[in-house]
Tab-separated table of C-alpha atoms in Angstrom:
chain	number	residue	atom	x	y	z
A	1	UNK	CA	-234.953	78.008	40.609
A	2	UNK	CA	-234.738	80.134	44.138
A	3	UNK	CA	-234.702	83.597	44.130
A	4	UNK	CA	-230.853	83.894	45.512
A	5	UNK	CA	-229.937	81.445	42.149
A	6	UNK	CA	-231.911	84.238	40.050
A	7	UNK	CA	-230.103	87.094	41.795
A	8	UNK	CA	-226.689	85.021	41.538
A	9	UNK	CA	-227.179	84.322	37.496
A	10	UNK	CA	-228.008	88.279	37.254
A	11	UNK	CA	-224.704	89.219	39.090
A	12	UNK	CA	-226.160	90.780	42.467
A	13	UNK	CA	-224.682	88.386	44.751
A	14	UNK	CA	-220.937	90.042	45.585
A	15	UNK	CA	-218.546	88.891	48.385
A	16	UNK	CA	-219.171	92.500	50.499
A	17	UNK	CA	-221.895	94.727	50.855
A	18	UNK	CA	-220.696	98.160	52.539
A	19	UNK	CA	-223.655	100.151	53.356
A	20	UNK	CA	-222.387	104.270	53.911
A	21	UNK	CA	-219.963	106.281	51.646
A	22	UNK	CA	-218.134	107.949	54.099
A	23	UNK	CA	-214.282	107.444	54.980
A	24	UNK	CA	-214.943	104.310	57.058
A	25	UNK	CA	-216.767	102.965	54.590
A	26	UNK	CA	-214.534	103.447	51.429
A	27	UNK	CA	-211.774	102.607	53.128
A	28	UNK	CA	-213.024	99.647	54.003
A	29	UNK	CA	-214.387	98.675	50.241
A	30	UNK	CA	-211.246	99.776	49.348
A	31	UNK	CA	-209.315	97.718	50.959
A	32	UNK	CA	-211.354	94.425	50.741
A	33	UNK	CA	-211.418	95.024	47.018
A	34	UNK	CA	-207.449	95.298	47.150
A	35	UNK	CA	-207.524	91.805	48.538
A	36	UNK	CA	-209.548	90.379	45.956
A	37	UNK	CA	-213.383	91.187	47.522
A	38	UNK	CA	-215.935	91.563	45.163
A	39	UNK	CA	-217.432	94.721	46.602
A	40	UNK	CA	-220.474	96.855	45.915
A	41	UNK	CA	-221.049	100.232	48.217
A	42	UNK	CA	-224.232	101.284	49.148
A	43	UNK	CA	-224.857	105.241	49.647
A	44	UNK	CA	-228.565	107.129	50.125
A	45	UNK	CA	-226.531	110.057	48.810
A	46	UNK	CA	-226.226	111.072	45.759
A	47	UNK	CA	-222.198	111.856	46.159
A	48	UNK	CA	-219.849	109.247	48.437
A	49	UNK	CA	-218.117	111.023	51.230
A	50	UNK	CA	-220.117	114.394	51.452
A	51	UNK	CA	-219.759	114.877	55.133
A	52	UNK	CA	-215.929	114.392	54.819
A	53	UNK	CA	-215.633	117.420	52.324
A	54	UNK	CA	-216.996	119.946	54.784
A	55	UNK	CA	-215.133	118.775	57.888
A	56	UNK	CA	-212.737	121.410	59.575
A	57	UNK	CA	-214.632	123.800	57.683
A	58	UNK	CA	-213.776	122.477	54.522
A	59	UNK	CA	-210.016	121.561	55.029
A	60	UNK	CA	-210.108	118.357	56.200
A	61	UNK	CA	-208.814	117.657	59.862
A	62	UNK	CA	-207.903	113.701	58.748
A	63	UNK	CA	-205.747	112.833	61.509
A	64	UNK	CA	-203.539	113.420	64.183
A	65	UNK	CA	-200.199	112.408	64.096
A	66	UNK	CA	-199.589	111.195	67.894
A	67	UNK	CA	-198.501	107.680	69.139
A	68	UNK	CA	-201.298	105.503	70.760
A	69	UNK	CA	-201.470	106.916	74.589
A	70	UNK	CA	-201.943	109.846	73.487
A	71	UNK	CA	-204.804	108.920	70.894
A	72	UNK	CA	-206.396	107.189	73.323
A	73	UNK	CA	-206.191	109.559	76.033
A	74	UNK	CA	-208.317	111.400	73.489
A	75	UNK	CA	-211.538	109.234	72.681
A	76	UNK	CA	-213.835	109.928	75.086
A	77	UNK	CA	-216.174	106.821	74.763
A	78	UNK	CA	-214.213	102.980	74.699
A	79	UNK	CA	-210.723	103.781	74.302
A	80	UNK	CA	-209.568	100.456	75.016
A	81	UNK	CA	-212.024	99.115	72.448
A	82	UNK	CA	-209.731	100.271	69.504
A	83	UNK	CA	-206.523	98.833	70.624
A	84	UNK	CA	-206.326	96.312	67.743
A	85	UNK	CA	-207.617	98.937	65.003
A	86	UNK	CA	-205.221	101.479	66.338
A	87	UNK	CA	-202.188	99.098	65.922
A	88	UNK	CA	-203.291	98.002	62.153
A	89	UNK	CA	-203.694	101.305	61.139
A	90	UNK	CA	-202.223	104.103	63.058
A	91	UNK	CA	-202.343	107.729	62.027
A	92	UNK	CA	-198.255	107.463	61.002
A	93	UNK	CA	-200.412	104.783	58.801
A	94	UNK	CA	-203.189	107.102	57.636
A	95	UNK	CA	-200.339	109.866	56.537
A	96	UNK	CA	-198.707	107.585	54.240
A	97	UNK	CA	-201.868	106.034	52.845
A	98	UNK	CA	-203.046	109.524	51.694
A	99	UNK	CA	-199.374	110.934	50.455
A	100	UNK	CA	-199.656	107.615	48.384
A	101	UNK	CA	-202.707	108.677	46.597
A	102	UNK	CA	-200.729	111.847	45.933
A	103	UNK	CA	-202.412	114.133	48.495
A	104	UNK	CA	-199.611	116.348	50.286
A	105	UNK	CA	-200.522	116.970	53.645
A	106	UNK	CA	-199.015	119.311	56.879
A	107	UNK	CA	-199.316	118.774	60.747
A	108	UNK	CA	-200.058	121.884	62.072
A	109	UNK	CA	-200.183	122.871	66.071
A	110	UNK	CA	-201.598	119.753	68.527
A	111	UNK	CA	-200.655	117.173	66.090
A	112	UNK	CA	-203.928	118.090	63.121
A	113	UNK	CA	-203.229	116.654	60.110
A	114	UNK	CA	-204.718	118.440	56.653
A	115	UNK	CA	-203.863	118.342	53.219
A	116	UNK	CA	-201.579	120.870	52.330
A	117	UNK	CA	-203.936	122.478	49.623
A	118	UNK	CA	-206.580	123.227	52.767
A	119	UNK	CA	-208.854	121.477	50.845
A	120	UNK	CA	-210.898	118.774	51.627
A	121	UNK	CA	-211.657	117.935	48.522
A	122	UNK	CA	-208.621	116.871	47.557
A	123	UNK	CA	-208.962	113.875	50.596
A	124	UNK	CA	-212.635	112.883	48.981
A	125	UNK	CA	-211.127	112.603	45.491
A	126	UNK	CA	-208.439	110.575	47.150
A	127	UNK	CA	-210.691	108.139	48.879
A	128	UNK	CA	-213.426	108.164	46.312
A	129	UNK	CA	-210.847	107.290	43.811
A	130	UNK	CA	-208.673	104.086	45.807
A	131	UNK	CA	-212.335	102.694	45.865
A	132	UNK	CA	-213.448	102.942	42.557
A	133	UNK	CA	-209.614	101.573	40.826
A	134	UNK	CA	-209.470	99.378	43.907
A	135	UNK	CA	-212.804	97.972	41.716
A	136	UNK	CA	-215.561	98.809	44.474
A	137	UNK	CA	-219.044	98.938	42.342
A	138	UNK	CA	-220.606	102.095	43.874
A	139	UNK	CA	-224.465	102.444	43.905
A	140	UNK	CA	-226.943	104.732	44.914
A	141	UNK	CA	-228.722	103.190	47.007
A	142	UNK	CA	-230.683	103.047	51.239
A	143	UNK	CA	-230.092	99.795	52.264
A	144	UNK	CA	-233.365	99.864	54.709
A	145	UNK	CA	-233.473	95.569	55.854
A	146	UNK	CA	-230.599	93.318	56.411
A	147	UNK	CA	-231.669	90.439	54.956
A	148	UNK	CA	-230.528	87.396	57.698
A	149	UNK	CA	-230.854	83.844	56.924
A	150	UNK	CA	-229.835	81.023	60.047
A	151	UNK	CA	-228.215	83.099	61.890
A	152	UNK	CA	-226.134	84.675	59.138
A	153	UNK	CA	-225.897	87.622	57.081
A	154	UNK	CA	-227.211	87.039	53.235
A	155	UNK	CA	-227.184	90.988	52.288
A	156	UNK	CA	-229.958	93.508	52.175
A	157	UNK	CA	-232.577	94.971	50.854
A	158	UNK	CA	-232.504	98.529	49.648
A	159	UNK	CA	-235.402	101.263	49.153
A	160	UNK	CA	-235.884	100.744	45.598
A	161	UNK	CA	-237.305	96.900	46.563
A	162	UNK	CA	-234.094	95.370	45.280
A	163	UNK	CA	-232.337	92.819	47.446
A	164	UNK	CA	-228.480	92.460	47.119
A	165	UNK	CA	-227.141	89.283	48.366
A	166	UNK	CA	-223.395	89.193	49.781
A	167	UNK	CA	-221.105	87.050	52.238
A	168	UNK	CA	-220.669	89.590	54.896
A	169	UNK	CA	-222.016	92.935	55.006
A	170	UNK	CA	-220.763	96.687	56.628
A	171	UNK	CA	-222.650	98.943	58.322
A	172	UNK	CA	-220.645	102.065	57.835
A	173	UNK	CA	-223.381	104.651	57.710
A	174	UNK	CA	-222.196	107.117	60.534
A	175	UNK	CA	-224.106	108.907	63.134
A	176	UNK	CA	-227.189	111.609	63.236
A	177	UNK	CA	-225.206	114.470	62.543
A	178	UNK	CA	-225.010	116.609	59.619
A	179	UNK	CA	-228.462	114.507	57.602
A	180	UNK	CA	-228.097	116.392	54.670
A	181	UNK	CA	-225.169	114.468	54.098
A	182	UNK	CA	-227.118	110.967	54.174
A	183	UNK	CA	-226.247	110.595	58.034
A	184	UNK	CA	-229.474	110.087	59.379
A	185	UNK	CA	-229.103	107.225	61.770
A	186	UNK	CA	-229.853	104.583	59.522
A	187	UNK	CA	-227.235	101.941	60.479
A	188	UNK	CA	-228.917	101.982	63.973
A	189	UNK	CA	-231.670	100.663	62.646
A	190	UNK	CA	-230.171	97.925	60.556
A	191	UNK	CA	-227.830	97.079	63.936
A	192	UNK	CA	-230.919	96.722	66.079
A	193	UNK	CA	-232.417	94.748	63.693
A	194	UNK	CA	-229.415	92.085	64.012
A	195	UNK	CA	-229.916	92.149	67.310
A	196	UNK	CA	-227.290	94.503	68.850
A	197	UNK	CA	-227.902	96.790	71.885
A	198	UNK	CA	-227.687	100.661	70.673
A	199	UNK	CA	-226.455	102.951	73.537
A	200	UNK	CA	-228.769	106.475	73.233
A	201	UNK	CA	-227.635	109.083	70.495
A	202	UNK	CA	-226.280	111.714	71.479
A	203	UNK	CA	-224.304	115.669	70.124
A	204	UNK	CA	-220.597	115.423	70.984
A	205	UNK	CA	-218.393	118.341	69.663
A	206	UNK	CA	-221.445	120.607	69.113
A	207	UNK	CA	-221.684	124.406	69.606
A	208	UNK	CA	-223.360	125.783	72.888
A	209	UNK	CA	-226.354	127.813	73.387
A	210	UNK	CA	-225.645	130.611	76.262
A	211	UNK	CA	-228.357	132.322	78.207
A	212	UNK	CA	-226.921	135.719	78.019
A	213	UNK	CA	-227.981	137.651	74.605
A	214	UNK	CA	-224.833	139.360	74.051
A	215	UNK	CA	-222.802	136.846	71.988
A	216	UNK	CA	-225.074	138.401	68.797
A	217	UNK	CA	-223.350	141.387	69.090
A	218	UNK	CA	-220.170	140.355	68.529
A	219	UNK	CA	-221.696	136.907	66.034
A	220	UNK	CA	-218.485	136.253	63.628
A	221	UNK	CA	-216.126	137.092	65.937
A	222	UNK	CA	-213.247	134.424	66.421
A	223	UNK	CA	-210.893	134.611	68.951
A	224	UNK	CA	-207.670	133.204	69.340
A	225	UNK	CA	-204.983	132.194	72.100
A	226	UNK	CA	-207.940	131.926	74.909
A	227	UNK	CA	-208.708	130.227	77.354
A	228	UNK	CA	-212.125	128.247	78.194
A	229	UNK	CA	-212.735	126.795	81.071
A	230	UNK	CA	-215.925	124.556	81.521
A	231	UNK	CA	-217.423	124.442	85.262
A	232	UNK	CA	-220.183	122.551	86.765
A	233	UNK	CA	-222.072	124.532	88.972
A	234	UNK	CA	-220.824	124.015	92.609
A	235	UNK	CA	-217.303	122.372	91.783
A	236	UNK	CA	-214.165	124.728	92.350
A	237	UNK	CA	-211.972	122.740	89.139
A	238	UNK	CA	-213.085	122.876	86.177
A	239	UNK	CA	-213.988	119.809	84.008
A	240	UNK	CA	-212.203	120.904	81.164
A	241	UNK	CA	-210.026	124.155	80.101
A	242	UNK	CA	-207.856	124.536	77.276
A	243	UNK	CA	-206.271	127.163	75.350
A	244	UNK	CA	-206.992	127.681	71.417
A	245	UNK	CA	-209.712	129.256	69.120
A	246	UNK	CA	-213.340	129.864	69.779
A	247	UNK	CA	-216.269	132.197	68.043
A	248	UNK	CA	-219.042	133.732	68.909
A	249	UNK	CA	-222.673	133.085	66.939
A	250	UNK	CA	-226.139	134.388	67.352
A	251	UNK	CA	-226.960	131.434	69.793
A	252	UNK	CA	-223.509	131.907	72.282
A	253	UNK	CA	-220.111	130.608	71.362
A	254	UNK	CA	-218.701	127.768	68.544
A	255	UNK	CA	-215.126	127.429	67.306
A	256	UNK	CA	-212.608	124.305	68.450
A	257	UNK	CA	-212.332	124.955	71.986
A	258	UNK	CA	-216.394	125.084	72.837
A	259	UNK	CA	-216.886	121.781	70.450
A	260	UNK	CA	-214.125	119.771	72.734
A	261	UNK	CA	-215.199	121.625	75.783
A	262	UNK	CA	-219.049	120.291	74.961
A	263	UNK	CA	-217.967	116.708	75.280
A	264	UNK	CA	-217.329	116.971	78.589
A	265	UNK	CA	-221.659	118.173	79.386
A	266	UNK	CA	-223.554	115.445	81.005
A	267	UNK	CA	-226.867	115.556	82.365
A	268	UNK	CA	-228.309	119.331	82.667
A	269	UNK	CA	-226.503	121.282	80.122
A	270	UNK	CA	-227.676	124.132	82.200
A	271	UNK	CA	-226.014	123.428	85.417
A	272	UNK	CA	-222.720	124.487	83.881
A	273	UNK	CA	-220.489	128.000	83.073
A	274	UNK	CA	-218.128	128.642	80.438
A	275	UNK	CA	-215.420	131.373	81.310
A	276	UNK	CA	-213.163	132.859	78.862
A	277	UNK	CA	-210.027	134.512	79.614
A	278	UNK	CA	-209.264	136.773	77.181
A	279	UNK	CA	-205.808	137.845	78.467
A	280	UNK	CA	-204.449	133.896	79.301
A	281	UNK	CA	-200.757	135.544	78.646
A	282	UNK	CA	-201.276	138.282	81.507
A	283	UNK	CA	-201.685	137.508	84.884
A	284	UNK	CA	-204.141	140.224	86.647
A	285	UNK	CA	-201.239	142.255	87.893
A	286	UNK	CA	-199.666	142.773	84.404
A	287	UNK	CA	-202.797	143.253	82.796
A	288	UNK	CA	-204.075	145.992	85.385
A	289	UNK	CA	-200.304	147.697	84.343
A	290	UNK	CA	-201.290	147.117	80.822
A	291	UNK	CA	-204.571	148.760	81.492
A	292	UNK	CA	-203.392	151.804	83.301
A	293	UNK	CA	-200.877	152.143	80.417
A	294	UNK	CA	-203.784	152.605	78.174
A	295	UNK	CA	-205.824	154.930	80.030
A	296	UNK	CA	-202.682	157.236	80.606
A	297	UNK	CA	-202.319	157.428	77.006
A	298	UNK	CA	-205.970	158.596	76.514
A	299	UNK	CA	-207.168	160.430	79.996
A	300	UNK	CA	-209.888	162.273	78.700
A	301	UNK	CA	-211.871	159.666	76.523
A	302	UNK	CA	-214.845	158.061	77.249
A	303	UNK	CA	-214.521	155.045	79.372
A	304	UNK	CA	-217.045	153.177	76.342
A	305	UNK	CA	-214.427	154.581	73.766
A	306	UNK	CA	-211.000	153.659	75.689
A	307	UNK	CA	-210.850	149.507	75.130
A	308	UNK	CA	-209.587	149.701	71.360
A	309	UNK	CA	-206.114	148.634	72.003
A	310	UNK	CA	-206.996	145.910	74.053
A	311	UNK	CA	-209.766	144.123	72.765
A	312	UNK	CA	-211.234	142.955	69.255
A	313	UNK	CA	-214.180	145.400	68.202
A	314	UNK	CA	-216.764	142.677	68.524
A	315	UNK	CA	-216.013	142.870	72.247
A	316	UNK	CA	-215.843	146.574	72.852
A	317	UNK	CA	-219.334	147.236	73.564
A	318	UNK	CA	-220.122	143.966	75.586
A	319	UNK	CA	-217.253	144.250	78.214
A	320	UNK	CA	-218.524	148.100	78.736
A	321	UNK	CA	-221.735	146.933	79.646
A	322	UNK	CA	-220.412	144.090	81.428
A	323	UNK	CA	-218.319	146.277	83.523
A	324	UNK	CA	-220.811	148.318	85.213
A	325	UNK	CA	-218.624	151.286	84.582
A	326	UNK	CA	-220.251	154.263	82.911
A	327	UNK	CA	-219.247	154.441	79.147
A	328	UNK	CA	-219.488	158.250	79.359
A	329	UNK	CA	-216.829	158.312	82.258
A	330	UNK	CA	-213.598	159.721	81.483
A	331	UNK	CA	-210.784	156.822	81.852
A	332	UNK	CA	-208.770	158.965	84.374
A	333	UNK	CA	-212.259	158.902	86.880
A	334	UNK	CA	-212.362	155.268	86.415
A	335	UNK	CA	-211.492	153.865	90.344
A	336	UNK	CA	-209.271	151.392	91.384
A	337	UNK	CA	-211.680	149.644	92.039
A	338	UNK	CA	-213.571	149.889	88.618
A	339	UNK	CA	-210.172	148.914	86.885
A	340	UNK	CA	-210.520	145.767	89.357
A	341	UNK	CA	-213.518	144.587	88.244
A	342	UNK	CA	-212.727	145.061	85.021
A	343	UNK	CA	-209.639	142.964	85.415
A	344	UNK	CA	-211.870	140.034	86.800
A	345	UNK	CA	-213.844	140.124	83.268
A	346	UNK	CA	-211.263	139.976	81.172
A	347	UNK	CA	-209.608	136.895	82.900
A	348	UNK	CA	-212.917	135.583	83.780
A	349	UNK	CA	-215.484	136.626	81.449
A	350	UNK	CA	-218.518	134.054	82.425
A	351	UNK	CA	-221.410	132.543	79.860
A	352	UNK	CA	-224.079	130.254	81.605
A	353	UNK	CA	-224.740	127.038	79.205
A	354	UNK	CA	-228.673	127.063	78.530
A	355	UNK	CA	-228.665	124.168	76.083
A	356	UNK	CA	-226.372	122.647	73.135
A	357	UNK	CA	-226.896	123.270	69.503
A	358	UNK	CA	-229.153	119.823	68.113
A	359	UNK	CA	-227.531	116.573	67.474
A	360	UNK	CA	-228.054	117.307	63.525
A	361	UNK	CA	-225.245	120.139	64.430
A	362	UNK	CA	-222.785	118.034	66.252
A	363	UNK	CA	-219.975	117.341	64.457
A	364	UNK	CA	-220.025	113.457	65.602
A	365	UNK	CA	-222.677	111.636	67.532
A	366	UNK	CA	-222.258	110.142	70.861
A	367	UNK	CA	-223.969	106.817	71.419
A	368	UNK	CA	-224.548	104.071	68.988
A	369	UNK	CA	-223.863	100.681	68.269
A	370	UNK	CA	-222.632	98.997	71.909
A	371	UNK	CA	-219.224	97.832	71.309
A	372	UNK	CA	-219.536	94.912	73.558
A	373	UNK	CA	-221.440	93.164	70.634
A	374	UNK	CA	-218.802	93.877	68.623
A	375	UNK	CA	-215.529	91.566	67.978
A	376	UNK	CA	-212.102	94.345	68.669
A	377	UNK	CA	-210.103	92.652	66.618
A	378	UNK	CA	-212.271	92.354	63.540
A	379	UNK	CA	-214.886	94.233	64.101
A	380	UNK	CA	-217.161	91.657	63.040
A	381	UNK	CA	-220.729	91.187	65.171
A	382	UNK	CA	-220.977	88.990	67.732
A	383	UNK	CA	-224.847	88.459	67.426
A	384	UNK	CA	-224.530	87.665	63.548
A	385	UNK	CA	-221.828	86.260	61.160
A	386	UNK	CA	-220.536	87.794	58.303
A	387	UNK	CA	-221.797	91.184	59.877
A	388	UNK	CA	-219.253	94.114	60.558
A	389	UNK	CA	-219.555	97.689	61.862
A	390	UNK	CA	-217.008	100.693	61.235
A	391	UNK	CA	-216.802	104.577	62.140
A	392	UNK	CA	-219.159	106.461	63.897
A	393	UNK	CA	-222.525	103.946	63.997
A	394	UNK	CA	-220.484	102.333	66.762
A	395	UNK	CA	-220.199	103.908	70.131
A	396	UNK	CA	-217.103	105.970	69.932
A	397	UNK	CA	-216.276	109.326	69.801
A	398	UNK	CA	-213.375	111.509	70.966
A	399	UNK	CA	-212.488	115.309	71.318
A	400	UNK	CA	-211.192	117.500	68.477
A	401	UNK	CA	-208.219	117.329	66.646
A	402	UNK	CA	-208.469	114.768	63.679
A	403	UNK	CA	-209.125	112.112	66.285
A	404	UNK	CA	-212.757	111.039	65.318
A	405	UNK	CA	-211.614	110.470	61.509
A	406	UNK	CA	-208.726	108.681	62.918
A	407	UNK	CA	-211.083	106.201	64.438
A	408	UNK	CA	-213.068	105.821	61.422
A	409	UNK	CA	-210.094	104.849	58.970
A	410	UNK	CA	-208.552	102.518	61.300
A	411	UNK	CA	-212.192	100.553	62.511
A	412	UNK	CA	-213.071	101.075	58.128
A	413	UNK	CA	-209.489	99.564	57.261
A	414	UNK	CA	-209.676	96.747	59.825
A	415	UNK	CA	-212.662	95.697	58.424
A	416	UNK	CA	-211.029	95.813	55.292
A	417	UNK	CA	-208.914	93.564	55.733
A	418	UNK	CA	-210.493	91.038	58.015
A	419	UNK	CA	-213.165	90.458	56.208
C-alpha cells in the first residue's frame, strides 16, 4: 500500500489545507467549509488570529466602509489586481458578515470600521468561531514543504515530520511583521518553492525614526487635528500631507498619520522631511493675533513659561528651544520678529527622516508574492494547480484606515469560495 493510501485510511487527506490563522485565512476555511470543503487549518501559533487582536491598538480597524474607487484609490501596491475580490466581497459585505456573527460595529471619521465594544477581541472570537462551527479542523502546526506531485499540489509537510495530503492548498500566512504573532515570512518560502517570483519585503505603515533627539521629551504625546506633510528633499509639493492624529516616541514620531505618510518613502529614507503644523485651523496671520493675545495677557512672564495656552505640555519646552528666543525673556521684549519665527514653527515645525522603525514593526509588509503569478479572479497559482494565495503573503498593501484587512477578507473569502 502507498504512503498517500496509508495517510488516506488514517484520515489526513482533506479537500483544503489553509496554512496561516489570520483573517484571510479563516475566512477562507470558513467559507470553503460552508460549501461542503473538508478543511484543516494550519497555524505555527499557538492561538489563530493573534495579530488581528492587537490591530488599531487593540480595537480592531476591520474595514472601511467606501465604494470601490475609493478603496482602490487607497492600496498602494496592484489596485487593479483586486477588482474581482473587491466585487465578491466588498466592505458593505464585510459589515454584514460580522453583524451576522453578532458583533455590533460603528464607522467612525474616514470611513474606519470597529466593533462597537472597541474590542478586537470580540472580531477574533467572531472569526475563530464561523471557522470552527463552519467545521474547519484547526491544528497547530508550521507547514515548512509543499509537497507537489506532476505539477500539482498534494499538501504539505509540517515541522513535526507529518505530511498532510489535500486537493488544493492556501498559503495565508501574512507578511514579516509583528513575528511574535507567527508572521515570520513563511509563506514566501513555500511560494518560492512552487515556483512563484517574490517581489522584496518590505515595512509599509511603520513608525519613523527622526534625526533630531527631541521627540523623547515629549515620548507619549499624541496630537490631534494636525497636519503632516511628507517632503522629499529638493521638491516644493509634498508627496503626501494629511490631517489627523500622530505621537511622538523615543525614536521620532508614530500615530496614523506618520504610518500612512511612511508608505509613501522610497529609496533613502533620509532624503526626506516631515513638517507638522500644529495650528492647521489658523492661518499665520490669525495665529500671530492669537499669539499676541496671549502675551498681552501675561507681559511679564518668562518667554519659556508663556506657551501654556497654546500648546500641549509635551511641546512647551521643545518649541522654546526651537525658537531661538531666550526662555528667560519677558513676552512683552519678545520682537516682531521673534513672534515671526515663532509663527513659522508652529505651522511648519520640521523633523528630518533618518530611518524607519524595522519591518518586524510595520504594521503590514510591502512586497511578497508577485501577483502576476497569481489568477485575479480565483486567486489560484498560475505556476501550480490546486495552489491559492490570500492576504498579505501576496504583494499588496494600502494606506491606513481598515483598508489592508479589507484586502485580506475579500482575497481570504474569494478563495473560499472558488476553491
Amino acid at each position: 500500500m502507498t504512503s498517500t493510501r496509508k495517510q488516506n485510511r488514517m484520515g489526513n487527506h482533506v479537500d483544503v489545507i489553509v496554512v496561516g490563522g489570520g483573517p484571510a485565512g479563516l475566512i477562507c476555511a470558513g467559507r470553503a467549509a460552508q460549501r461542503g470543503r473538508r478543511v484543516l487549518l494550519l497555524e505555527r501559533s499557538n492561538k489563530p488570529a493573534l495579530k488581528l487582536g492587537i490591530t488599531g491598538k487593540g480595537r480592531c480597524n476591520l474595514t472601511n466602509n467606501c465604494d470601490r474607487d475609493a478603496f482602490l484609490a487607497a492600496v498602494k501596491t496592484n489596485g487593479r489586481f483586486l477588482y474581482s475580490a473587491f466585487s465578491a466581497f466588498s466592505p458593505q459585505d464585510v459589515i454584514r458578515f460580522f453583524e451576522g456573527l453578532g458583533v455590533p460595529l460603528k464607522t467612525e471619521r474616514g470611513g474606519r470600521v470597529f466593533p462597537a465594544s472597541d474590542k478586537a477581541g470580540e472580531i477574533v472570537r467572531a472569526l475563530v468561531g464561523y471557522a470552527r462551527a463552519s467545521g474547519v479542523k484547526i491544528k497547530q502546526e508550521r507547514a515548512t514543504r509543499l509537497l507537489i506531485e506532476d505539477g500539482k499540489i498534494a499538501g504539505v509537510a509540517g515541522q513535526s515530520g507529518q505530511e498532510y495530503r489535500a486537493d488544493s492548498v492556501v498559503i495565508a500566512t501574512g507578511g514579516l511583521s509583528y513575528p511574535r504573532t507567527g508572521s515570520a515570512g513563511d509563506g514566501y518560502i513555500l511560494a518560492e518553492q512552487a515556483g512563484h517570483t517574490i517581489i522584496p519585503t518590505r515595512a509599509s505603515l511603520v513608525p519613523i525614526v527622526t534625526r533630531e533627539k527631541w521627540p523623547a521629551k515629549a515620548m507619549g504625546l499624541s496630537l490631534k487635528n494636525v497636519t503632516l506633510s511628507l517632503r522629499r528633499q529638493g521638491d516644493a509639493r509634498p508627496v503626501f500631507e494629511e490631517m489627523g492624529e500622530m505621537l511622538f516616541a523615543h525614536f521620532g514620531v508614530s500615530g496614523p498619520l506618520v504610518l500612512s505618510a511612511s508608505a509613501h518613502i522610497t529609496g533613502e529614507a533620509s532624503d526626506y522631511f516631515l513638517f507638522i503644523d500644529l495650528k492647521p485651523a489658523l492661518t499665520h496671520q490669525q495665529l500671530d493675533a492669537r499669539i499676541l493675545r496671549d502675551f498681552s495677557k501675561q507681559q511679564n512672564r518668562d518667554f519659556g513659561n508663556s506657551l501654556g495656552g497654546l500648546l500641549p505640555a509635551g511641546l512647551v519646552s521643545p518649541v522654546v528651544l526651537l525658537s531661538g528666543i531666550s526662555p528667560t525673556v519677558k513676552v512683552h521684549q519678545v520682537t516682531r520678529q521673534e513672534r515671526g519665527r515663532l509663527v513659522d514653527l508652529l505651522k511648519g515645525l520640521t523633523l528630518r527622516v533618518r530611518e524607519l522603525r524595522p519591518v518586524e514593526e510595520a504594521v503590514v509588509t510591502a512586497g511578497g508574492v508577485c501577483v502576476k503569478g497569481v489568477h485575479p479572479g480565483r486567486m489560484e497559482s498560475r505556476v501550480v494547480s490546486g495552489l491559492y494565495f490570500a492576504g498579505e503573503v501576496l504583494d499588496l498593501d494600502a494606506y491606513t484606515g481598515g483598508f489592508n484587512l479589507q484586502i485580506a477578507f475579500c482575497t481570504g473569502w474569494v478563495v473560499g469560495e472558488s476553491i
